[in-house]
Amino acid sequence: MDQFGVTHGQGWIRRCQSALRSSKYLLNISVLLSIAFMVFVYSIKGNWLQRGVSTSSVNPIPESGWYEAEPVSGNNDGRRTEEHGGVHEYRAERTMNTRTLVQLMADQSASPTFSLLANVTQHRKGLPNYYIHGLRSGMGEDYAKCNIAFVHLHKAGGTTTKALFRKARRKARMNEVKMSNRVTTSEFDRFLQKGRTPKPTLFWGGFSFGICDVLHKRPCSYMTVLRNPYDRIISSYFFCFTKYSSRLCGPVRPKDVSITAWAIHQGSHFFNLVLVHPDTCRNDSSSDEYVKLYQDHTKDIIQYVHRHEDTCWFRQKALHKEALTKEQRRALLHYILDNLENWFAVIGMLEDYRVSLELFGEAYQMNFTAEYSVPLNTGGARVKEEDTTIKQMKIDLLNSAEVREALYEDIMIYEKALEIMKLQKEEYSRIKNIG
């Protein structure tokens, strides 16, 4: 190319560069104006949402309104004054710089307790949710012949559910294994050695989660019934008020503490049940040292008595509080939320109990509604209390940031379960309409 061509070529390049700078300048202005417009729109939308939007009739189960059922003192419209986001809060938290379970496991400084729990949690086995995944995957028949593990959440309709399942179990000629505080470890050890059940078996109790990990040959599934965490705390308070000798109450008597202290003591009970490890329940468990540490750290809030300090659920809670960081607990929670529908064949809700029984029946091909008449273990002490006392208790719980933190994991799990319940009901309705 001659000099003319080079010169003009260079001039063309300079003009292109100048034009490009001009276009970039105009583009930047356009982008800035667009961003400003979006911020303006979303700020209006955010203010509109904060003023309160009625739930659409298409969605009968609101994502994050269940804890707003009772009016809060100092708030005329009956809504929460705290910024409680429910599932929205969970989703927002996931966008923050929170490390995942896998990332935290790679941390060399992670405690052995966390590494063990994280590893076990990542390798859970069991049939997925019947309505969301099972039917679509062609596994529907597996649920009618599988082992069933009922994860019994204290004061969430568990006694009634257990009774109904045991009746159905006898009709179906299934075996039965109790997974309670005293026998959990020995039963895990027994089935770890056997690796199978001779025929379909019903496992029931608060410490049954994880049994499917050691069973082979026959399909295995989990089911449970959940309840509004605040209501469950109040119910357990009244239950233990009259039956404080129960191991479910742990080393605390309700008559010695306030309802908020009781909630902190109970904590996120279901979260702990899903993370249960049988070694925690051994009589020679080293987790006892964590129990002492936890009691020492909370003695200014909770008045303890020398009773049932070795109960498995309390050991488990103390272990999680003392041996895990908040970031580790959150990572475990996020993993649980992402996998609830993969771990539980059916999730029932106490607030929608009869429908829950229909969902269980359809999945396992058993008739539970025919046996259901009157709920068991409803708590006579609570019936005698004034309704205003119950309402005040709920207000006290809702207004406590410490309680919110103590129940945080169970609140998030309950919110996620509401979403799952909605999907289960939709698929169940579709099945019935086809039939």
CSV table of C-alpha atoms in Angstrom, one decimal:
chain,number,residue,atom,x,y,z
A,1,MET,CA,0.0,0.0,0.0
A,2,ASP,CA,1.3,3.5,-0.9
A,3,GLN,CA,1.9,6.4,1.5
A,4,PHE,CA,-1.4,7.9,0.4
A,5,GLY,CA,-3.2,4.8,1.4
A,6,VAL,CA,-1.4,4.6,4.6
A,7,THR,CA,-2.1,8.3,5.5
A,8,HIS,CA,-5.8,8.0,4.6
A,9,GLY,CA,-6.0,4.7,6.3
A,10,GLN,CA,-4.6,6.2,9.5
A,11,GLY,CA,-7.0,9.2,9.1
A,12,TRP,CA,-9.9,6.8,8.7
A,13,ILE,CA,-8.8,4.9,11.8
A,14,ARG,CA,-8.6,8.2,13.8
A,15,ARG,CA,-12.0,9.2,12.6
A,16,CYS,CA,-13.4,5.8,13.5
A,17,GLN,CA,-11.8,6.1,16.9
A,18,SER,CA,-13.3,9.6,17.3
A,19,ALA,CA,-16.7,8.4,16.2
A,20,LEU,CA,-16.4,5.4,18.5
A,21,ARG,CA,-15.6,7.6,21.4
A,22,SER,CA,-18.6,9.8,20.6
A,23,SER,CA,-20.9,6.7,20.3
A,24,LYS,CA,-19.5,5.3,23.5
A,25,TYR,CA,-20.2,8.7,25.2
A,26,LEU,CA,-23.8,8.7,23.9
A,27,LEU,CA,-24.2,5.0,24.8
A,28,ASN,CA,-22.9,5.7,28.4
A,29,ILE,CA,-25.5,8.5,28.7
A,30,SER,CA,-28.2,6.2,27.4
A,31,VAL,CA,-27.2,3.5,29.9
A,32,LEU,CA,-27.1,5.9,32.8
A,33,LEU,CA,-30.5,7.2,31.9
A,34,SER,CA,-31.9,3.7,31.6
A,35,ILE,CA,-30.5,2.7,35.0
A,36,ALA,CA,-31.9,5.8,36.6
A,37,PHE,CA,-35.3,5.0,35.1
A,38,MET,CA,-35.1,1.4,36.4
A,39,VAL,CA,-34.1,2.6,39.8
A,40,PHE,CA,-37.1,5.0,39.8
A,41,VAL,CA,-39.5,2.3,38.7
A,42,TYR,CA,-38.3,-0.3,41.2
A,43,SER,CA,-38.3,2.2,44.0
A,44,ILE,CA,-42.0,2.9,43.3
A,45,LYS,CA,-42.6,-0.8,43.1
A,46,GLY,CA,-40.8,-1.4,46.3
A,47,ASN,CA,-42.8,1.3,48.1
A,48,TRP,CA,-46.0,-0.2,46.7
A,49,LEU,CA,-45.0,-3.7,48.0
A,50,GLN,CA,-44.1,-2.3,51.4
A,51,ARG,CA,-47.5,-0.7,51.8
A,52,GLY,CA,-48.9,-4.3,51.5
A,53,VAL,CA,-50.3,-6.1,48.6
A,54,SER,CA,-53.2,-8.5,49.0
A,55,THR,CA,-52.4,-12.1,48.1
A,56,SER,CA,-53.7,-13.3,44.7
A,57,SER,CA,-56.6,-15.7,44.9
A,58,VAL,CA,-54.6,-17.9,42.5
A,59,ASN,CA,-52.1,-18.6,45.2
A,60,PRO,CA,-54.0,-19.8,48.3
A,61,ILE,CA,-50.8,-20.1,50.4
A,62,PRO,CA,-48.9,-16.8,50.7
A,63,GLU,CA,-45.1,-17.1,50.7
A,64,SER,CA,-44.4,-15.0,53.7
A,65,GLY,CA,-47.5,-13.9,55.5
A,66,TRP,CA,-48.1,-16.7,57.9
A,67,TYR,CA,-46.3,-15.0,60.8
A,68,GLU,CA,-48.4,-11.9,60.3
A,69,ALA,CA,-51.6,-13.6,61.5
A,70,GLU,CA,-51.6,-11.9,64.9
A,71,PRO,CA,-51.5,-8.1,65.4
A,72,VAL,CA,-48.4,-6.7,66.9
A,73,SER,CA,-48.5,-4.1,69.6
A,74,GLY,CA,-47.7,-0.6,68.4
A,75,ASN,CA,-48.8,-1.4,64.8
A,76,ASN,CA,-52.3,-0.4,63.9
A,77,ASP,CA,-52.6,-2.3,60.7
A,78,GLY,CA,-51.7,-5.6,62.3
A,79,ARG,CA,-48.5,-6.1,60.2
A,80,ARG,CA,-45.0,-6.9,61.4
A,81,THR,CA,-42.8,-3.9,62.1
A,82,GLU,CA,-39.6,-5.9,61.7
A,83,GLU,CA,-38.4,-6.6,58.1
A,84,HIS,CA,-39.1,-10.3,58.0
A,85,GLY,CA,-38.8,-11.6,54.5
A,86,GLY,CA,-39.6,-15.3,54.7
A,87,VAL,CA,-38.6,-17.0,51.5
A,88,HIS,CA,-37.9,-13.6,50.0
A,89,GLU,CA,-35.3,-13.1,52.8
A,90,TYR,CA,-33.8,-16.5,52.0
A,91,ARG,CA,-33.6,-15.7,48.3
A,92,ALA,CA,-32.0,-12.3,49.0
A,93,GLU,CA,-29.5,-13.9,51.4
A,94,ARG,CA,-28.4,-16.3,48.6
A,95,THR,CA,-27.4,-13.3,46.5
A,96,MET,CA,-25.0,-12.1,49.1
A,97,ASN,CA,-21.4,-13.3,49.4
A,98,THR,CA,-22.3,-16.4,51.3
A,99,ARG,CA,-20.0,-19.4,50.6
A,100,THR,CA,-21.7,-22.6,49.6
A,101,LEU,CA,-21.5,-25.9,51.5
A,102,VAL,CA,-18.9,-27.2,49.0
A,103,GLN,CA,-16.8,-24.1,49.4
A,104,LEU,CA,-16.9,-24.2,53.2
A,105,MET,CA,-16.0,-27.9,53.1
A,106,ALA,CA,-12.8,-27.0,51.2
A,107,ASP,CA,-11.8,-24.7,54.0
A,108,GLN,CA,-8.9,-26.5,55.9
A,109,SER,CA,-9.8,-24.7,59.1
A,110,ALA,CA,-13.4,-26.2,59.2
A,111,SER,CA,-14.1,-28.1,62.3
A,112,PRO,CA,-14.4,-32.0,62.1
A,113,THR,CA,-18.0,-31.6,63.3
A,114,PHE,CA,-18.9,-29.4,60.3
A,115,SER,CA,-17.0,-31.6,57.9
A,116,LEU,CA,-18.9,-34.7,59.1
A,117,LEU,CA,-22.3,-33.0,59.0
A,118,ALA,CA,-21.7,-31.4,55.6
A,119,ASN,CA,-20.5,-34.7,54.1
A,120,VAL,CA,-23.4,-36.7,55.5
A,121,THR,CA,-25.9,-34.0,54.4
A,122,GLN,CA,-24.6,-34.1,50.8
A,123,HIS,CA,-25.1,-37.8,50.5
A,124,ARG,CA,-28.6,-38.3,51.8
A,125,LYS,CA,-30.6,-41.0,50.1
A,126,GLY,CA,-34.3,-41.6,49.6
A,127,LEU,CA,-37.2,-41.3,47.2
A,128,PRO,CA,-37.8,-37.7,46.0
A,129,ASN,CA,-41.2,-35.9,46.4
A,130,TYR,CA,-43.9,-38.1,45.0
A,131,TYR,CA,-45.9,-35.3,43.5
A,132,ILE,CA,-43.0,-33.1,42.2
A,133,HIS,CA,-40.6,-35.7,40.9
A,134,GLY,CA,-41.7,-39.2,41.6
A,135,LEU,CA,-44.6,-39.5,39.2
A,136,ARG,CA,-42.8,-37.6,36.4
A,137,SER,CA,-39.8,-39.9,36.7
A,138,GLY,CA,-41.9,-43.1,36.4
A,139,MET,CA,-41.2,-44.1,40.0
A,140,GLY,CA,-44.8,-44.0,41.3
A,141,GLU,CA,-45.0,-47.7,42.1
A,142,ASP,CA,-41.9,-47.6,44.3
A,143,TYR,CA,-43.7,-45.6,46.9
A,144,ALA,CA,-46.4,-48.3,47.5
A,145,LYS,CA,-43.7,-50.9,48.4
A,146,CYS,CA,-41.0,-48.8,50.0
A,147,ASN,CA,-39.7,-48.4,53.6
A,148,ILE,CA,-41.3,-45.3,55.2
A,149,ALA,CA,-39.5,-43.1,57.7
A,150,PHE,CA,-41.8,-40.7,59.6
A,151,VAL,CA,-39.7,-37.8,60.9
A,152,HIS,CA,-41.7,-36.9,64.0
A,153,LEU,CA,-41.6,-33.2,64.8
A,154,HIS,CA,-42.6,-32.6,68.4
A,155,LYS,CA,-46.0,-30.8,68.8
A,156,ALA,CA,-46.9,-30.8,65.1
A,157,GLY,CA,-49.6,-33.4,65.0
A,158,GLY,CA,-47.0,-36.2,65.3
A,159,THR,CA,-48.9,-38.3,67.8
A,160,THR,CA,-52.0,-38.5,65.6
A,161,THR,CA,-50.0,-39.1,62.5
A,162,LYS,CA,-48.0,-41.8,64.2
A,163,ALA,CA,-51.2,-43.6,65.3
A,164,LEU,CA,-52.7,-43.4,61.8
A,165,PHE,CA,-49.6,-44.7,60.2
A,166,ARG,CA,-49.3,-47.6,62.7
A,167,LYS,CA,-52.9,-48.6,62.0
A,168,ALA,CA,-52.2,-48.5,58.3
A,169,ARG,CA,-48.9,-50.4,58.8
A,170,ARG,CA,-50.7,-53.3,60.5
A,171,LYS,CA,-53.2,-53.6,57.6
A,172,ALA,CA,-50.4,-53.5,55.1
A,173,ARG,CA,-48.4,-56.1,57.2
A,174,MET,CA,-45.4,-53.8,57.4
A,175,ASN,CA,-42.8,-54.1,60.1
A,176,GLU,CA,-42.3,-51.3,62.6
A,177,VAL,CA,-39.1,-49.8,64.2
A,178,LYS,CA,-39.1,-47.0,66.8
A,179,MET,CA,-36.4,-44.4,66.3
A,180,SER,CA,-36.4,-42.6,69.7
A,181,ASN,CA,-33.8,-41.0,71.9
A,182,ARG,CA,-32.8,-44.2,73.6
A,183,VAL,CA,-32.6,-46.6,70.7
A,184,THR,CA,-31.6,-44.5,67.7
A,185,THR,CA,-27.9,-45.4,67.7
A,186,SER,CA,-28.5,-49.2,68.2
A,187,GLU,CA,-31.1,-49.3,65.4
A,188,PHE,CA,-28.8,-47.4,63.0
A,189,ASP,CA,-26.0,-49.9,63.9
A,190,ARG,CA,-28.3,-52.9,63.4
A,191,PHE,CA,-29.4,-51.8,60.0
A,192,LEU,CA,-26.0,-50.6,59.0
A,193,GLN,CA,-24.9,-54.2,59.4
A,194,LYS,CA,-27.9,-55.7,57.7
A,195,GLY,CA,-28.2,-53.2,55.0
A,196,ARG,CA,-31.8,-54.0,54.3
A,197,THR,CA,-35.2,-54.8,55.7
A,198,PRO,CA,-36.9,-58.2,55.2
A,199,LYS,CA,-40.1,-56.5,54.1
A,200,PRO,CA,-41.5,-52.9,53.9
A,201,THR,CA,-41.0,-51.3,57.3
A,202,LEU,CA,-42.3,-48.2,59.1
A,203,PHE,CA,-39.6,-46.3,60.9
A,204,TRP,CA,-41.0,-43.6,63.2
A,205,GLY,CA,-39.6,-41.1,65.7
A,206,GLY,CA,-37.8,-37.8,65.9
A,207,PHE,CA,-34.5,-39.4,65.0
A,208,SER,CA,-35.5,-41.4,62.0
A,209,PHE,CA,-33.9,-39.1,59.4
A,210,GLY,CA,-30.9,-40.7,57.9
A,211,ILE,CA,-32.1,-44.3,58.1
A,212,CYS,CA,-32.5,-44.5,54.3
A,213,ASP,CA,-28.8,-43.9,54.0
A,214,VAL,CA,-28.0,-47.3,55.4
A,215,LEU,CA,-30.8,-49.3,53.7
A,216,HIS,CA,-30.4,-50.9,50.3
A,217,LYS,CA,-32.3,-53.3,48.0
A,218,ARG,CA,-35.7,-51.8,48.9
A,219,PRO,CA,-36.8,-48.2,48.1
A,220,CYS,CA,-36.9,-45.9,51.2
A,221,SER,CA,-38.7,-42.6,51.7
A,222,TYR,CA,-39.2,-39.9,54.3
A,223,MET,CA,-42.4,-38.1,55.2
A,224,THR,CA,-43.2,-35.5,57.9
A,225,VAL,CA,-45.8,-33.0,59.2
A,226,LEU,CA,-44.6,-29.4,59.8
A,227,ARG,CA,-46.2,-26.6,61.7
A,228,ASN,CA,-45.9,-22.8,62.0
A,229,PRO,CA,-42.8,-22.6,64.2
A,230,TYR,CA,-44.2,-19.9,66.5
A,231,ASP,CA,-47.4,-21.9,67.2
A,232,ARG,CA,-45.3,-25.1,67.7
A,233,ILE,CA,-43.2,-23.3,70.4
A,234,ILE,CA,-46.4,-22.2,72.3
A,235,SER,CA,-47.8,-25.7,72.1
A,236,SER,CA,-44.6,-27.3,73.4
A,237,TYR,CA,-44.5,-24.7,76.2
A,238,PHE,CA,-47.9,-25.8,77.4
A,239,PHE,CA,-47.1,-29.5,76.9
A,240,CYS,CA,-44.0,-29.3,78.9
A,241,PHE,CA,-45.7,-27.1,81.6
A,242,THR,CA,-47.6,-30.2,82.7
A,243,LYS,CA,-45.2,-32.9,81.5
A,244,TYR,CA,-41.8,-31.4,82.2
A,245,SER,CA,-40.5,-34.8,83.0
A,246,SER,CA,-40.6,-35.7,79.3
A,247,ARG,CA,-37.3,-35.9,77.6
A,248,LEU,CA,-38.7,-33.7,74.8
A,249,CYS,CA,-38.6,-30.8,77.3
A,250,GLY,CA,-34.9,-31.1,78.0
A,251,PRO,CA,-33.2,-29.5,81.0
A,252,VAL,CA,-35.7,-26.6,81.3
A,253,ARG,CA,-39.1,-26.3,82.9
A,254,PRO,CA,-41.5,-23.8,81.3
A,255,LYS,CA,-42.7,-22.5,84.7
A,256,ASP,CA,-39.1,-21.2,85.3
A,257,VAL,CA,-38.8,-19.3,82.1
A,258,SER,CA,-40.7,-16.8,79.8
A,259,ILE,CA,-42.1,-17.9,76.5
A,260,THR,CA,-39.3,-16.1,74.7
A,261,ALA,CA,-36.6,-17.9,76.8
A,262,TRP,CA,-38.4,-21.2,76.0
A,263,ALA,CA,-38.3,-20.5,72.3
A,264,ILE,CA,-34.6,-19.8,72.5
A,265,HIS,CA,-34.2,-23.1,74.4
A,266,GLN,CA,-36.1,-25.1,71.9
A,267,GLY,CA,-34.6,-23.4,68.9
A,268,SER,CA,-35.0,-24.7,65.3
A,269,HIS,CA,-36.0,-28.2,66.2
A,270,PHE,CA,-36.7,-29.6,62.8
A,271,PHE,CA,-33.5,-28.2,61.4
A,272,ASN,CA,-31.6,-30.2,64.0
A,273,LEU,CA,-33.7,-33.3,63.3
A,274,VAL,CA,-32.7,-33.1,59.6
A,275,LEU,CA,-29.0,-32.9,60.6
A,276,VAL,CA,-29.3,-35.6,63.2
A,277,HIS,CA,-26.3,-38.0,63.4
A,278,PRO,CA,-26.7,-41.2,65.4
A,279,ASP,CA,-23.3,-40.8,67.1
A,280,THR,CA,-24.7,-37.8,68.9
A,281,CYS,CA,-27.1,-40.1,70.7
A,282,ARG,CA,-24.5,-42.5,72.1
A,283,ASN,CA,-24.2,-42.7,75.8
A,284,ASP,CA,-20.5,-42.1,75.6
A,285,SER,CA,-21.0,-39.1,73.3
A,286,SER,CA,-18.2,-36.5,73.3
A,287,SER,CA,-20.9,-33.9,72.5
A,288,ASP,CA,-21.6,-33.7,76.2
A,289,GLU,CA,-18.8,-31.1,76.5
A,290,TYR,CA,-20.7,-28.9,74.0
A,291,VAL,CA,-23.8,-29.2,76.2
A,292,LYS,CA,-21.8,-27.8,79.1
A,293,LEU,CA,-20.4,-25.0,77.0
A,294,TYR,CA,-23.8,-24.1,75.6
A,295,GLN,CA,-25.5,-24.1,79.0
A,296,ASP,CA,-22.7,-21.9,80.3
A,297,HIS,CA,-23.1,-19.4,77.4
A,298,THR,CA,-26.9,-19.2,77.8
A,299,LYS,CA,-27.3,-19.4,81.6
A,300,ASP,CA,-28.1,-15.7,81.8
A,301,ILE,CA,-31.1,-16.2,79.5
A,302,ILE,CA,-32.3,-19.7,80.3
A,303,GLN,CA,-32.7,-21.2,83.8
A,304,TYR,CA,-31.6,-24.9,83.6
A,305,VAL,CA,-32.4,-27.8,85.9
A,306,HIS,CA,-30.3,-31.0,86.2
A,307,ARG,CA,-32.7,-33.1,84.1
A,308,HIS,CA,-32.4,-34.7,80.7
A,309,GLU,CA,-29.2,-32.9,79.8
A,310,ASP,CA,-28.1,-36.0,77.8
A,311,THR,CA,-31.3,-36.1,75.7
A,312,CYS,CA,-30.3,-36.5,72.0
A,313,TRP,CA,-32.0,-33.5,70.6
A,314,PHE,CA,-30.5,-31.1,73.2
A,315,ARG,CA,-27.1,-32.6,72.6
A,316,GLN,CA,-27.6,-32.1,68.9
A,317,LYS,CA,-28.6,-28.5,69.4
A,318,ALA,CA,-25.7,-27.7,71.7
A,319,LEU,CA,-23.3,-29.3,69.2
A,320,HIS,CA,-24.6,-27.2,66.3
A,321,LYS,CA,-24.5,-23.9,68.3
A,322,GLU,CA,-21.0,-24.4,69.8
A,323,ALA,CA,-19.2,-26.3,67.0
A,324,LEU,CA,-20.6,-24.6,63.9
A,325,THR,CA,-20.2,-21.0,62.9
A,326,LYS,CA,-23.2,-19.0,61.8
A,327,GLU,CA,-22.0,-19.1,58.2
A,328,GLN,CA,-21.7,-22.9,58.3
A,329,ARG,CA,-25.2,-23.2,59.7
A,330,ARG,CA,-26.6,-21.0,57.0
A,331,ALA,CA,-24.8,-23.0,54.3
A,332,LEU,CA,-26.3,-26.2,55.7
A,333,LEU,CA,-29.7,-24.5,55.8
A,334,HIS,CA,-29.4,-23.4,52.2
A,335,TYR,CA,-28.5,-26.9,51.2
A,336,ILE,CA,-31.5,-28.3,53.1
A,337,LEU,CA,-33.9,-25.8,51.5
A,338,ASP,CA,-32.6,-26.8,48.0
A,339,ASN,CA,-33.1,-30.5,48.7
A,340,LEU,CA,-36.3,-30.7,50.8
A,341,GLU,CA,-38.3,-31.9,47.7
A,342,ASN,CA,-35.5,-34.4,46.9
A,343,TRP,CA,-35.5,-35.9,50.4
A,344,PHE,CA,-39.1,-36.0,51.5
A,345,ALA,CA,-41.6,-38.1,49.5
A,346,VAL,CA,-44.4,-36.1,51.0
A,347,ILE,CA,-44.5,-33.1,53.3
A,348,GLY,CA,-47.7,-32.5,55.3
A,349,MET,CA,-48.8,-29.3,57.1
A,350,LEU,CA,-50.7,-29.3,60.4
A,351,GLU,CA,-52.7,-26.3,59.3
A,352,ASP,CA,-53.9,-28.3,56.3
A,353,TYR,CA,-54.0,-31.7,58.0
A,354,ARG,CA,-56.8,-33.6,56.3
A,355,VAL,CA,-55.5,-32.7,52.9
A,356,SER,CA,-52.0,-33.8,54.1
A,357,LEU,CA,-53.5,-37.2,55.0
A,358,GLU,CA,-54.9,-37.5,51.5
A,359,LEU,CA,-51.5,-36.7,50.1
A,360,PHE,CA,-49.9,-39.4,52.2
A,361,GLY,CA,-52.6,-41.9,51.2
A,362,GLU,CA,-52.2,-41.2,47.5
A,363,ALA,CA,-48.5,-41.5,47.6
A,364,TYR,CA,-48.3,-44.7,49.7
A,365,GLN,CA,-51.6,-46.2,48.5
A,366,MET,CA,-53.0,-46.4,52.0
A,367,ASN,CA,-56.2,-44.9,53.4
A,368,PHE,CA,-55.4,-42.6,56.3
A,369,THR,CA,-58.5,-40.4,56.2
A,370,ALA,CA,-60.8,-43.3,57.1
A,371,GLU,CA,-59.0,-43.7,60.4
A,372,TYR,CA,-58.9,-40.0,61.2
A,373,SER,CA,-61.5,-38.7,63.6
A,374,VAL,CA,-60.2,-36.7,66.6
A,375,PRO,CA,-56.6,-35.4,66.9
A,376,LEU,CA,-54.6,-37.0,69.8
A,377,ASN,CA,-52.5,-35.2,72.4
A,378,THR,CA,-54.0,-31.8,71.8
A,379,GLY,CA,-52.8,-30.5,75.1
A,380,GLY,CA,-55.3,-30.0,77.9
A,381,ALA,CA,-53.3,-27.3,79.6
A,382,ARG,CA,-53.5,-25.0,76.6
A,383,VAL,CA,-57.3,-25.4,76.3
A,384,LYS,CA,-57.7,-24.1,79.8
A,385,GLU,CA,-55.6,-21.0,79.1
A,386,GLU,CA,-57.3,-17.7,78.1
A,387,ASP,CA,-57.1,-17.0,74.4
A,388,THR,CA,-55.7,-13.5,75.2
A,389,THR,CA,-52.7,-15.2,76.9
A,390,ILE,CA,-52.0,-17.2,73.7
A,391,LYS,CA,-52.2,-14.0,71.6
A,392,GLN,CA,-49.9,-12.1,74.0
A,393,MET,CA,-47.4,-15.0,73.9
A,394,LYS,CA,-47.4,-14.9,70.1
A,395,ILE,CA,-46.9,-11.1,70.1
A,396,ASP,CA,-44.0,-11.5,72.5
A,397,LEU,CA,-42.4,-14.1,70.2
A,398,LEU,CA,-42.9,-12.1,67.1
A,399,ASN,CA,-41.4,-9.0,68.6
A,400,SER,CA,-38.2,-10.7,69.8
A,401,ALA,CA,-35.2,-10.5,67.6
A,402,GLU,CA,-33.5,-13.2,69.7
A,403,VAL,CA,-36.4,-15.6,69.1
A,404,ARG,CA,-36.4,-14.8,65.4
A,405,GLU,CA,-32.7,-15.8,65.3
A,406,ALA,CA,-33.3,-18.9,67.3
A,407,LEU,CA,-36.1,-20.1,65.1
A,408,TYR,CA,-34.6,-18.8,61.8
A,409,GLU,CA,-33.8,-22.1,60.3
A,410,ASP,CA,-37.2,-23.6,61.1
A,411,ILE,CA,-38.9,-20.5,59.8
A,412,MET,CA,-37.1,-20.8,56.4
A,413,ILE,CA,-37.8,-24.5,56.2
A,414,TYR,CA,-41.5,-23.9,57.0
A,415,GLU,CA,-41.7,-21.2,54.3
A,416,LYS,CA,-40.1,-23.6,51.7
A,417,ALA,CA,-42.5,-26.3,52.8
A,418,LEU,CA,-45.5,-24.0,52.1
A,419,GLU,CA,-44.2,-23.8,48.5
A,420,ILE,CA,-43.8,-27.5,48.3
A,421,MET,CA,-47.3,-28.1,49.8
A,422,LYS,CA,-48.8,-25.9,47.1
A,423,LEU,CA,-47.1,-27.9,44.3
A,424,GLN,CA,-48.2,-31.2,45.9
A,425,LYS,CA,-51.8,-30.1,46.1
A,426,GLU,CA,-51.8,-28.9,42.5
A,427,GLU,CA,-50.5,-32.2,41.3
A,428,TYR,CA,-52.9,-34.1,43.5
A,429,SER,CA,-55.8,-32.2,42.1
A,430,ARG,CA,-54.6,-33.0,38.6
A,431,ILE,CA,-54.4,-36.7,39.4
A,432,LYS,CA,-57.9,-36.7,40.8
A,433,ASN,CA,-59.3,-34.8,37.9
A,434,ILE,CA,-57.8,-37.3,35.5
A,435,GLY,CA,-59.1,-40.2,37.5
